[in-house]
Coordinates of C-alpha atoms in Angstrom, one line a residue:
Chain A
M1 CA 17.3 11.5 8.6
R2 CA 19.5 14.9 8.8
P3 CA 18.7 18.5 7.2
L4 CA 21.1 17.8 4.1
D5 CA 18.7 14.2 3.7
W6 CA 15.1 16.1 3.9
S7 CA 16.4 18.5 1.3
I8 CA 17.8 15.7 -1.2
L9 CA 14.4 14.0 -0.6
I10 CA 12.3 16.7 -1.0
G11 CA 14.1 18.6 -3.8
S12 CA 14.1 15.6 -6.0
L13 CA 10.1 14.5 -5.6
V14 CA 9.6 18.3 -6.3
L15 CA 11.9 18.5 -9.7
V16 CA 10.2 14.9 -10.7
V17 CA 6.8 16.2 -10.2
V18 CA 7.0 19.9 -11.9
Y19 CA 9.5 17.8 -14.7
G20 CA 6.8 15.4 -15.4
L21 CA 4.3 18.1 -15.3
W22 CA 5.8 20.8 -17.8
R23 CA 6.6 17.9 -20.5
S24 CA 3.1 16.7 -20.2
R25 CA 1.8 19.8 -20.4
D26 CA -0.2 19.3 -24.0
S27 CA -2.1 16.1 -23.2
G28 CA -6.1 17.4 -24.0
T29 CA -6.8 14.7 -25.8
V30 CA -7.8 10.7 -25.3
N31 CA -4.9 10.3 -27.7
K32 CA -2.4 12.3 -26.0
Y33 CA -3.2 11.6 -22.8
L34 CA -3.4 7.9 -22.6
L35 CA -0.9 7.1 -25.9
A36 CA 1.4 10.3 -26.1
G37 CA 0.0 11.0 -29.4
K38 CA 2.4 8.3 -30.4
T39 CA 5.2 10.3 -30.0
M40 CA 8.0 8.9 -27.2
P41 CA 11.1 8.6 -28.4
W42 CA 12.6 5.2 -27.9
Y43 CA 15.2 6.1 -24.8
A44 CA 12.5 7.4 -22.9
M45 CA 9.8 4.6 -23.4
A46 CA 13.4 2.1 -22.4
L47 CA 13.6 4.2 -18.8
S48 CA 10.2 4.6 -18.2
I49 CA 9.4 0.7 -19.0
M50 CA 12.6 0.1 -16.5
A51 CA 11.4 1.8 -13.7
T52 CA 8.1 0.4 -14.0
Q53 CA 9.3 -2.6 -13.0
A54 CA 11.7 -1.7 -10.5
S55 CA 9.5 -1.2 -7.6
A56 CA 10.4 0.0 -4.0
I57 CA 9.7 -3.4 -2.3
T58 CA 12.2 -5.0 -5.2
F59 CA 14.8 -2.4 -4.6
I60 CA 15.0 -2.7 -0.7
S61 CA 14.1 -6.9 -1.1
T62 CA 16.9 -7.4 -3.3
T63 CA 19.8 -6.0 -1.8
G64 CA 18.5 -8.0 1.1
Q65 CA 18.2 -11.3 -0.7
S66 CA 21.7 -11.1 -2.4
Y67 CA 22.8 -11.0 1.5
V68 CA 21.2 -13.9 2.6
D69 CA 21.4 -16.1 -0.6
G70 CA 23.8 -15.0 -2.4
M71 CA 23.2 -13.4 -6.4
R72 CA 22.0 -16.6 -7.9
F73 CA 18.3 -14.2 -8.1
V74 CA 19.8 -12.4 -10.8
Q75 CA 18.9 -15.8 -12.9
F76 CA 15.7 -14.8 -12.7
Y77 CA 16.2 -12.4 -15.1
F78 CA 18.2 -14.5 -17.7
G79 CA 14.9 -15.2 -19.8
L80 CA 14.1 -11.3 -20.4
P81 CA 16.0 -10.7 -23.0
L82 CA 14.7 -13.8 -24.5
A83 CA 11.4 -12.4 -24.3
M84 CA 12.3 -9.1 -25.5
V85 CA 13.4 -10.6 -28.7
I86 CA 10.5 -12.8 -29.4
L87 CA 8.0 -9.7 -28.4
C88 CA 9.8 -7.7 -30.9
A89 CA 9.0 -9.6 -33.4
T90 CA 6.0 -10.3 -32.7
A91 CA 3.7 -8.3 -30.4
V92 CA 5.3 -4.7 -31.1
P93 CA 4.2 -5.0 -34.9
I94 CA 0.6 -6.2 -34.2
F95 CA -0.2 -4.0 -31.4
H96 CA 1.1 -1.0 -33.3
R97 CA -0.8 -2.1 -36.3
A98 CA -4.0 -3.3 -34.7
N99 CA -4.3 0.9 -33.4
V100 CA -5.2 -0.1 -30.3
Y101 CA -4.9 1.9 -27.0
T102 CA -5.1 -1.9 -24.8
A103 CA -3.5 -4.6 -25.3
Y104 CA -7.5 -6.1 -24.3
E105 CA -8.7 -4.3 -27.5
Y106 CA -6.9 -6.6 -29.8
L107 CA -8.2 -9.1 -28.4
E108 CA -11.6 -8.3 -29.5
Q109 CA -10.4 -7.5 -33.1
R110 CA -8.9 -11.2 -32.9
F111 CA -11.6 -13.2 -31.2
D112 CA -14.6 -11.9 -29.1
A113 CA -15.9 -9.3 -27.0
K114 CA -16.4 -11.9 -24.3
T115 CA -12.6 -12.9 -24.4
R116 CA -11.4 -8.9 -24.1
A117 CA -13.6 -8.3 -21.6
L118 CA -12.2 -11.6 -19.6
V119 CA -8.8 -10.5 -19.5
S120 CA -9.3 -6.7 -18.8
V121 CA -11.2 -8.2 -15.7
I122 CA -8.3 -10.5 -15.0
F123 CA -6.0 -7.5 -15.2
L124 CA -7.8 -5.1 -13.2
I125 CA -8.2 -8.0 -10.3
Q126 CA -4.4 -8.9 -10.4
R127 CA -3.4 -5.2 -10.6
G128 CA -5.8 -3.8 -7.8
L129 CA -5.1 -6.8 -5.8
A130 CA -1.1 -5.4 -6.0
I131 CA -1.6 -1.8 -6.5
G132 CA -2.3 -1.4 -2.1
V133 CA 0.7 -3.4 -1.9
A134 CA 3.2 -1.7 -3.9
L135 CA 2.1 1.4 -2.2
Y136 CA 2.1 -0.2 1.6
A137 CA 5.2 -2.1 1.9
P138 CA 8.2 0.2 1.1
A139 CA 5.8 2.4 3.5
I140 CA 6.1 -0.3 6.5
V141 CA 9.7 -0.5 6.0
L142 CA 10.4 3.3 6.0
T143 CA 8.0 3.9 9.5
V144 CA 10.0 0.7 10.9
L145 CA 13.3 2.0 10.4
L146 CA 12.9 5.9 10.7
G147 CA 9.5 6.2 12.5
W148 CA 7.7 7.4 10.2
P149 CA 3.8 7.3 10.2
D150 CA 3.4 4.6 7.6
R151 CA -0.3 6.3 7.1
L152 CA 1.6 9.9 5.9
T153 CA 4.1 7.8 3.5
T154 CA 1.3 6.3 1.2
I155 CA -0.7 9.6 1.4
V156 CA 2.6 11.5 0.1
M157 CA 3.9 8.9 -2.2
G158 CA -0.2 8.4 -3.1
G159 CA -1.0 12.0 -3.9
L160 CA 2.1 13.2 -5.8
V161 CA 1.2 10.3 -8.2
V162 CA -2.3 10.9 -8.2
L163 CA -1.5 14.4 -9.0
Y164 CA 0.9 14.2 -12.2
T165 CA -0.9 11.1 -13.5
T166 CA -4.3 12.7 -13.4
I167 CA -3.5 16.0 -15.1
G168 CA -0.2 14.5 -17.3
G169 CA -1.5 11.2 -18.3
I170 CA 1.3 8.6 -19.7
K171 CA 3.7 11.8 -20.8
A172 CA 4.3 12.5 -17.4
V173 CA 4.0 9.1 -16.7
T174 CA 6.6 8.3 -18.8
W175 CA 8.6 12.0 -18.5
T176 CA 8.9 11.3 -14.6
D177 CA 9.8 7.7 -15.0
V178 CA 12.8 8.6 -16.8
Q179 CA 14.4 11.2 -13.8
Q180 CA 13.1 8.3 -11.5
M181 CA 15.3 5.7 -13.2
V182 CA 18.2 8.4 -12.9
V183 CA 17.6 9.0 -9.2
M184 CA 17.0 5.0 -8.6
M185 CA 20.6 4.3 -10.8
T186 CA 22.7 7.5 -8.7
G187 CA 21.6 5.9 -5.6
L188 CA 22.4 2.4 -6.2
V189 CA 26.1 3.4 -7.5
A190 CA 26.6 5.9 -4.4
A191 CA 25.5 3.4 -1.9
L192 CA 28.0 0.6 -3.9
V193 CA 30.6 3.1 -4.0
T194 CA 30.0 4.3 -0.2
A195 CA 29.5 0.4 0.8
V196 CA 33.4 -0.4 -0.8
W197 CA 34.8 3.0 1.1
L198 CA 33.4 1.8 4.4
L199 CA 35.5 -1.4 4.0
P200 CA 37.9 -1.6 6.8
A201 CA 41.2 -0.2 5.6
E202 CA 43.0 -3.3 5.2
V203 CA 40.2 -4.9 3.3
S204 CA 40.4 -3.8 -0.5
F205 CA 37.8 -4.4 -3.0
L206 CA 39.3 -7.3 -4.3
D207 CA 39.9 -9.1 -0.7
A208 CA 35.7 -8.3 -0.6
V209 CA 35.2 -10.0 -3.7
R210 CA 37.1 -13.1 -2.2
L211 CA 35.6 -13.0 1.2
A212 CA 32.0 -12.9 -0.4
G213 CA 33.1 -15.9 -2.6
A214 CA 34.5 -17.5 0.4
S215 CA 31.2 -17.6 2.2
G216 CA 29.0 -19.5 -1.6
K217 CA 27.7 -15.6 -2.1
L218 CA 29.4 -15.5 -5.7
N219 CA 26.9 -17.9 -7.4
P220 CA 25.4 -15.9 -10.1
V221 CA 25.3 -19.0 -12.2
V222 CA 23.5 -22.3 -10.8
T223 CA 23.7 -24.9 -13.9
R224 CA 22.0 -27.9 -11.3
L225 CA 18.3 -28.3 -13.2
D226 CA 16.5 -28.8 -9.8
W227 CA 12.2 -28.4 -10.5
N228 CA 12.2 -27.3 -6.7
D229 CA 15.0 -24.5 -6.8
R230 CA 13.4 -21.4 -7.5
Y231 CA 16.5 -19.8 -9.1
N232 CA 18.7 -21.7 -11.7
L233 CA 19.9 -20.9 -14.6
W234 CA 17.5 -23.3 -16.6
S235 CA 14.1 -21.9 -14.3
G236 CA 16.0 -18.5 -15.1
L237 CA 16.0 -19.1 -18.8
L238 CA 12.9 -20.8 -19.4
G239 CA 10.3 -19.8 -16.5
G240 CA 11.9 -16.3 -16.8
M241 CA 11.3 -15.8 -20.1
F242 CA 7.8 -17.1 -19.8
L243 CA 7.1 -14.7 -16.8
A244 CA 8.8 -11.7 -19.0
L245 CA 6.4 -12.8 -21.8
A246 CA 3.3 -12.3 -19.7
Y247 CA 4.8 -9.3 -18.1
F248 CA 6.2 -7.3 -20.6
G249 CA 4.0 -8.8 -24.0
C250 CA 0.1 -9.0 -21.9
D251 CA 0.3 -6.7 -19.0
Q252 CA -1.1 -3.2 -20.0
S253 CA 1.1 -1.3 -17.2
Q254 CA 4.2 -2.4 -19.9
V255 CA 2.5 -2.8 -23.4
Q256 CA 1.2 0.6 -22.5
R257 CA 4.8 2.5 -22.4
Y258 CA 5.8 0.9 -25.9
L259 CA 2.6 1.7 -27.6
T260 CA 3.4 5.4 -27.2
G261 CA 6.2 4.8 -29.5
R262 CA 6.3 7.2 -32.6
S263 CA 7.0 3.9 -34.6
I264 CA 7.7 0.1 -34.3
A265 CA 11.2 0.8 -34.6
Q266 CA 11.5 3.4 -32.0
S267 CA 9.2 0.6 -29.1
R268 CA 11.5 -2.3 -30.5
L269 CA 14.8 -0.3 -29.3
S270 CA 13.3 0.7 -26.2
L271 CA 12.8 -3.3 -25.4
L272 CA 15.6 -4.0 -27.0
F273 CA 17.3 -1.5 -24.8
N274 CA 15.9 -3.5 -21.1
A275 CA 17.3 -6.2 -22.8
A276 CA 20.6 -5.2 -22.9
A277 CA 20.6 -3.5 -19.7
K278 CA 18.4 -5.4 -17.4
V279 CA 20.5 -8.1 -16.3
P280 CA 23.7 -6.1 -15.3
M281 CA 21.3 -3.6 -13.4
Q282 CA 20.0 -6.5 -11.2
F283 CA 23.7 -7.7 -11.1
L284 CA 24.6 -4.1 -9.6
I285 CA 21.9 -4.5 -6.7
L286 CA 22.6 -8.4 -5.9
F287 CA 26.3 -7.0 -5.7
I288 CA 25.8 -4.1 -3.2
G289 CA 24.1 -6.8 -1.2
T290 CA 26.9 -8.7 -1.3
I291 CA 29.2 -6.0 -0.5
V292 CA 26.8 -4.9 2.2
F293 CA 27.6 -8.8 3.2
V294 CA 30.9 -8.7 3.4
F295 CA 30.9 -5.3 5.6
Y296 CA 29.2 -6.7 8.1
I297 CA 31.8 -9.3 7.6
F298 CA 34.1 -6.7 10.3
E299 CA 31.1 -4.5 11.8
K300 CA 29.2 -6.9 13.7
P301 CA 25.7 -6.6 12.6
P302 CA 22.4 -6.7 14.6
L303 CA 21.2 -10.0 15.4
V304 CA 18.1 -9.2 13.6
F305 CA 17.5 -6.2 11.4
Q306 CA 14.0 -5.6 12.0
P307 CA 14.6 -3.0 14.5
V308 CA 11.3 -3.3 16.5
E309 CA 11.2 -7.2 16.9
L310 CA 15.2 -6.8 17.7
A311 CA 14.0 -4.6 20.4
R312 CA 11.2 -7.2 21.7
L313 CA 13.6 -9.4 21.7
E314 CA 16.1 -8.1 23.8
N315 CA 13.3 -7.5 26.2
S316 CA 12.5 -11.3 26.5
G317 CA 14.7 -12.7 28.7
A318 CA 17.6 -15.7 29.0
A319 CA 16.7 -17.4 26.0
Y320 CA 17.5 -14.5 23.9
R321 CA 21.1 -13.8 26.1
Q322 CA 21.8 -17.1 25.1
V323 CA 21.8 -16.9 21.4
A324 CA 23.0 -13.1 21.6
E325 CA 26.0 -14.3 23.3
R326 CA 26.2 -17.2 21.0
Y327 CA 26.5 -14.6 18.2
E328 CA 28.6 -12.3 19.6
A329 CA 31.2 -15.2 20.1
A330 CA 30.8 -16.3 16.4
F331 CA 31.0 -12.6 14.7
E332 CA 34.1 -12.5 16.7
E333 CA 35.3 -15.7 15.7
R334 CA 34.3 -15.1 11.8
R335 CA 36.1 -11.7 12.1
E336 CA 39.1 -13.5 12.9
A337 CA 38.9 -16.3 10.4
A338 CA 38.4 -13.4 7.8
R339 CA 41.5 -11.7 8.5
G340 CA 43.1 -14.8 8.6
L341 CA 42.2 -15.8 5.6
L342 CA 43.2 -12.6 3.8
E343 CA 46.7 -12.6 5.5
A344 CA 47.1 -15.9 4.2
R345 CA 46.5 -15.0 0.9
R346 CA 48.8 -12.1 1.0
K347 CA 51.4 -14.3 1.9
G348 CA 50.6 -16.8 -0.4
E349 CA 51.4 -20.3 1.1
A350 CA 48.8 -22.6 -0.7
S351 CA 48.7 -24.9 2.7
R352 CA 48.2 -22.2 4.9
V353 CA 45.2 -20.4 2.3
A354 CA 43.8 -23.9 2.5
Q355 CA 43.1 -24.2 6.1
S356 CA 42.2 -20.4 6.5
L357 CA 39.4 -21.6 4.2
E358 CA 38.1 -24.3 6.0
R359 CA 38.5 -22.3 8.9
Y360 CA 36.5 -19.2 7.8
R361 CA 33.4 -21.7 6.0
E362 CA 33.2 -23.2 9.5
A363 CA 33.0 -20.1 11.4
D364 CA 30.6 -18.4 8.6
R365 CA 28.2 -21.6 9.3
D366 CA 28.8 -21.0 12.8
F367 CA 27.4 -17.4 12.6
E368 CA 24.8 -18.1 10.4
A369 CA 23.7 -20.8 12.6
A370 CA 23.6 -18.5 15.8
R371 CA 21.5 -15.7 13.7
Q372 CA 19.3 -18.2 12.2
E373 CA 18.6 -19.0 15.9
G374 CA 17.9 -15.4 16.1
L375 CA 15.3 -15.5 13.6
R376 CA 13.7 -18.6 15.2
L377 CA 13.6 -16.9 18.5
A378 CA 11.9 -13.6 16.5
R379 CA 9.3 -15.9 15.1
E380 CA 8.4 -17.5 18.3
E381 CA 7.8 -14.1 20.3
R382 CA 5.6 -12.8 17.4
N383 CA 3.7 -15.9 16.3
Q384 CA 4.6 -15.6 12.8
P385 CA 6.3 -18.7 11.1
G386 CA 6.7 -16.8 7.9
F387 CA 8.9 -14.0 9.5
N388 CA 11.8 -12.8 7.9
D389 CA 14.1 -9.3 8.1
T390 CA 15.8 -9.6 4.4
N391 CA 13.7 -6.5 3.4
Y392 CA 15.2 -4.3 6.4
I393 CA 19.1 -5.6 5.9
F394 CA 20.1 -3.0 3.0
L395 CA 17.8 0.3 4.6
G396 CA 19.1 -0.6 8.2
F397 CA 22.9 -0.3 6.3
V398 CA 21.6 2.7 4.7
T399 CA 20.3 4.5 7.4
R400 CA 23.1 3.5 9.7
Y401 CA 26.5 4.1 8.1
L402 CA 26.1 6.0 5.3
P403 CA 26.8 10.0 5.0
A404 CA 24.4 12.7 5.6
G405 CA 23.3 13.6 1.9
L406 CA 24.0 9.9 0.8
V407 CA 20.7 9.0 3.2
G408 CA 18.6 11.5 1.2
L409 CA 19.9 10.3 -2.2
V410 CA 18.7 6.1 -1.3
M411 CA 15.6 7.6 -0.1
A412 CA 14.4 9.4 -3.1
A413 CA 15.7 6.6 -5.2
I414 CA 13.5 4.5 -3.2
F415 CA 10.7 6.5 -3.4
A416 CA 11.5 6.5 -7.2
A417 CA 11.0 3.6 -7.5
A418 CA 7.8 3.2 -5.3
M419 CA 6.3 6.2 -7.4
S420 CA 7.2 5.4 -10.7
S421 CA 5.6 1.6 -10.8
I422 CA 2.3 2.8 -9.0
S423 CA 1.6 5.7 -11.6
A424 CA 2.5 3.1 -14.4
E425 CA -0.2 0.5 -12.9
I426 CA -2.5 3.7 -11.9
N427 CA -2.4 4.8 -15.6
S428 CA -3.1 1.5 -17.2
L429 CA -5.7 0.3 -14.7
A430 CA -7.7 3.5 -15.6
T431 CA -7.3 3.2 -19.7
V432 CA -8.7 -0.5 -19.4
S433 CA -11.3 1.2 -17.3
V434 CA -12.5 3.2 -19.6
I435 CA -11.5 1.7 -23.4
D436 CA -12.2 -1.8 -22.6
I437 CA -14.7 -2.0 -20.0
Y438 CA -16.5 2.0 -19.8
Q439 CA -16.4 2.6 -23.5
R440 CA -16.6 -1.1 -24.8
H441 CA -20.0 -1.9 -22.4
F442 CA -21.4 1.6 -21.2
R443 CA -21.0 4.2 -23.2
R444 CA -20.1 3.6 -26.7
Q445 CA -20.9 7.0 -29.1
A446 CA -19.1 10.2 -26.9
P447 CA -17.2 12.8 -27.3
D448 CA -13.5 12.8 -27.2
A449 CA -13.4 14.9 -24.2
H450 CA -16.0 13.2 -22.2
Y451 CA -13.8 9.9 -22.8
L452 CA -10.6 12.4 -21.1
K453 CA -12.8 13.0 -18.6
A454 CA -13.7 9.4 -17.9
A455 CA -10.0 8.7 -18.1
R456 CA -9.1 11.5 -15.5
L457 CA -11.4 10.1 -13.2
A458 CA -10.6 6.4 -13.6
T459 CA -6.9 8.0 -12.3
I460 CA -8.1 9.5 -9.7
F461 CA -10.2 6.6 -8.5
W462 CA -7.3 3.9 -9.1
G463 CA -4.9 6.5 -7.5
A464 CA -7.7 6.8 -4.0
Y465 CA -7.9 3.3 -4.4
A466 CA -4.4 2.4 -3.7
V467 CA -4.0 4.9 -1.0
I468 CA -7.2 3.6 1.0
T469 CA -6.4 -0.1 0.5
A470 CA -3.0 0.7 1.7
E471 CA -4.0 1.9 4.9
F472 CA -5.4 -1.3 5.6
G473 CA -2.3 -2.9 4.8
S474 CA -1.3 -2.7 8.2
S475 CA -4.3 -4.9 9.1
L476 CA -3.8 -7.3 6.5
G477 CA -0.3 -8.8 7.9
A478 CA 0.1 -12.3 6.3
L479 CA -2.4 -11.3 4.0
I480 CA -0.3 -8.9 1.9
E481 CA 2.1 -12.1 1.0
A482 CA -1.0 -14.0 0.0
V483 CA -2.2 -10.9 -2.5
N484 CA 1.5 -11.2 -3.9
I485 CA 1.5 -15.0 -4.4
L486 CA -1.6 -14.5 -6.1
G487 CA -1.1 -12.0 -8.1
S488 CA 1.2 -14.5 -10.3
Y489 CA -1.2 -17.1 -11.0
F490 CA -2.7 -15.1 -13.7
Y491 CA 0.2 -14.4 -15.9
G492 CA 0.2 -18.1 -17.5
G493 CA -3.4 -17.6 -18.4
L494 CA -2.7 -14.1 -20.1
L495 CA 0.0 -15.4 -21.9
G496 CA -1.7 -18.0 -23.3
V497 CA -4.3 -16.2 -24.9
F498 CA -2.4 -14.2 -26.6
V499 CA 0.1 -16.8 -27.8
L500 CA -3.1 -18.2 -29.4
A501 CA -4.2 -15.0 -30.8
F502 CA -0.6 -14.3 -32.6
Y503 CA 0.3 -17.8 -33.6
F504 CA -2.9 -20.0 -33.4
K505 CA -5.2 -18.3 -36.9
Q506 CA -7.5 -21.6 -36.5
V507 CA -8.5 -20.9 -32.5
T508 CA -11.9 -19.4 -32.1
G509 CA -13.4 -16.6 -29.1
N510 CA -15.0 -19.6 -27.5
G511 CA -11.7 -21.7 -27.7
A512 CA -9.4 -18.5 -26.7
F513 CA -12.6 -17.7 -23.6
Y514 CA -12.8 -21.2 -22.6
G515 CA -9.0 -21.8 -22.5
V516 CA -8.2 -19.1 -20.3
L517 CA -10.7 -20.4 -17.5
A518 CA -8.8 -23.7 -18.0
G519 CA -5.5 -22.5 -17.8
E520 CA -5.6 -20.5 -14.5
A521 CA -7.8 -23.3 -13.2
A522 CA -5.2 -25.6 -14.2
I523 CA -2.2 -22.7 -12.4
F524 CA -4.7 -23.1 -8.7
L525 CA -3.8 -26.6 -8.8
V526 CA -0.9 -26.4 -9.8
A527 CA 0.2 -24.2 -6.8
H528 CA -1.9 -26.0 -4.3
L529 CA -1.1 -29.6 -5.2
T530 CA 2.5 -29.7 -5.9
G531 CA 5.7 -27.9 -4.6
I532 CA 7.1 -26.8 -7.6
S533 CA 8.4 -22.7 -8.2
F534 CA 6.1 -20.7 -9.0
L535 CA 7.9 -19.6 -11.8
W536 CA 6.6 -22.6 -13.8
Y537 CA 3.0 -21.8 -13.5
N538 CA 3.3 -19.4 -16.5
V539 CA 4.7 -22.1 -18.1
V540 CA 1.9 -24.5 -17.3
G541 CA -0.9 -21.9 -17.3
C542 CA 0.0 -21.1 -21.0
L543 CA 0.0 -24.5 -22.3
V544 CA -3.0 -25.3 -20.9
V545 CA -4.8 -22.4 -22.7
I546 CA -2.8 -23.1 -25.6
A547 CA -4.4 -27.1 -25.4
V548 CA -7.6 -26.3 -24.2
G549 CA -7.9 -23.5 -27.3
V550 CA -7.1 -25.5 -30.1
G551 CA -8.5 -28.4 -29.0
L552 CA -12.1 -26.9 -28.1
S553 CA -11.7 -24.3 -31.5
R554 CA -11.3 -27.9 -33.5
L555 CA -14.6 -29.3 -31.6
E556 CA -16.2 -26.3 -32.1
R557 CA -15.6 -26.6 -35.9
A558 CA -16.4 -30.3 -36.3
F559 CA -19.5 -29.8 -34.2
P560 CA -20.3 -25.7 -34.4
A561 CA -23.9 -26.3 -33.0
R562 CA -23.1 -28.0 -29.8
V563 CA -20.0 -26.4 -28.7
T564 CA -21.6 -22.9 -29.2
A565 CA -25.1 -23.6 -28.2
Chain B
M1 CA -17.2 4.6 -32.1
R2 CA -13.9 4.1 -31.6
L3 CA -11.5 6.3 -30.3
P4 CA -9.2 7.4 -33.2
V5 CA -5.4 6.5 -32.9
K6 CA -2.3 7.9 -34.6
E7 CA -0.5 5.5 -37.5
P8 CA 3.1 4.6 -36.3
A9 CA 5.1 6.6 -39.2
S10 CA 6.3 3.4 -40.5
C11 CA 5.8 0.2 -39.8
E12 CA 9.4 -1.6 -41.6
E13 CA 11.4 0.9 -40.2
P14 CA 15.0 -0.3 -40.5
P15 CA 17.3 -0.6 -36.8
P16 CA 19.4 2.0 -36.8
F17 CA 22.0 -0.5 -36.5
L18 CA 23.7 -3.8 -38.3
G19 CA 21.3 -3.2 -41.0
S20 CA 18.4 -5.6 -40.2
W21 CA 16.2 -7.1 -37.1
G22 CA 17.2 -10.2 -37.4
R23 CA 20.8 -9.2 -37.0
V24 CA 19.9 -6.7 -33.9
Y25 CA 17.8 -9.9 -32.3
G26 CA 21.2 -12.0 -32.8
A27 CA 23.3 -9.6 -31.6
V28 CA 21.1 -9.3 -28.0
L29 CA 20.9 -12.9 -28.1
L30 CA 24.9 -13.5 -28.1
Y31 CA 25.3 -10.6 -25.5
L32 CA 22.6 -12.6 -23.0
A33 CA 25.0 -15.8 -23.8
S34 CA 28.7 -13.7 -22.8
L35 CA 27.0 -12.2 -20.2
I36 CA 25.9 -15.9 -18.8
A37 CA 29.5 -16.7 -19.5
L38 CA 30.8 -14.0 -17.7
F39 CA 28.6 -14.6 -14.8
Y40 CA 29.7 -18.0 -14.8
L41 CA 33.5 -17.0 -14.8
F42 CA 33.4 -14.9 -12.3
G43 CA 31.8 -16.9 -9.7
K44 CA 34.5 -19.5 -10.6
L45 CA 37.2 -17.3 -10.6
F46 CA 36.4 -15.8 -6.8
T47 CA 34.9 -19.1 -5.2
P48 CA 37.8 -20.7 -4.0

């Protein structure tokens, strides 16, 4: 990072924090602190929802994923617009009319206190597990690539987030999210334009797209149905819809955003904006990764993008030298084959194009095989079978090739992505802790100022918790992946109980409560006994909650004394 | 004690365009279908 990069990064951080605090200077009641007095316009909520969802690691790894696996990850988001329409028609008016602070408060109105408490605790566990990782994961990437101490990175990010979230509450979170979203989009567009500009002079933009296509990277729609394949049209539409329904309809970190709307219409517009903008935005992020892939057809990429592991490999002896020589030769062959293909296209001779295409594809396969060999060596050296370098591809490109100023801008975008997600999580964790736990179970009668103080203290607590758990991130190692997977287990149960609440008027509190427990048990069983993709867990969990909830409620009505005993 | 929550301004406010929420939802679904079709064509067009 050069002085100009530092200026841009620090300038953007200061601007975002100061602007957020200025916009939230009137947050002196619990209602204003947690719901912004229900005054937010749709565009602020819309950008806040988008910023909350786009975490730093999403930002960093999505581009890398496209480099490795093509653009098919975009299908993961196809279910999101469907979910938004369903939520606008159901959850948004129901939550607004229920006049609640949290989604889980509504569950007590509809069922009973124990269902509300169970779901609140599930949320606290799920988000609590994830928040330290959300802070630590980008820090470790920045540490490896730039040599920044990870402790300093987590403290700076966490400290700034706690500062404006504690002082300004949800208004500060929302308005900083707006700023952060602008920074993120600017960083993305700048990265794309620069990646295209860095291509060799003889390679036009269309040439780059054609080469990406020849490499099998342009696969944004895969129509083949495969239950074990994570990303295809059907898992995206159905599994993605269930996941988005659960995330935007049951996760307080998102529900709280649109509860701040000044009307139902404003809240609906904020979600519909996301329905329209999210898929193209993800397409853009993935397309950047694809262009980076094409850039590396002409500029030799490192054998392994994680620099520390690469350095370790380079000192590992004969096995590495053999792989490195093969990799070098495969790179040269692929580059020449790519040039030959472009040349053949320019001349327009069909038979030569077909021949060149075949040569290019074979060279691309050889190159990929050599890279996989390098990764295999790195896994053996590290004794970590799950190691991959996907998260280092994009930032490695940024730090190595982008000009001064743009590196700072992209780093500011990464910080913005991390901070916008973490602030929303801290804010929602504090809200649920105070409204659903403290106020409901420990201190039911107290002045507004007391709960406002409790909300601020809860924000500081969750912020400190995030920083402290992130501090232990390096010793968590592979546990981080387990924590992420564990987090995805809970959404099906949450979605199921809200579907029961909205659509099954006959379901009782007992039915909902035991339905959630059964749904969670079903997800854990499916996850450990089958190989189906995690996107389907939400479908399974939701259906089991509904089936058990409806069944138990019928039993309870038929035999009231036995079921409730 | 239940903390006070301000009632939203209007519960049945119409959308600012297309006249009804049903039409807006229909437009979003149509947009999604077009987007998927466009992505599909994009992939087909540039993948030899």
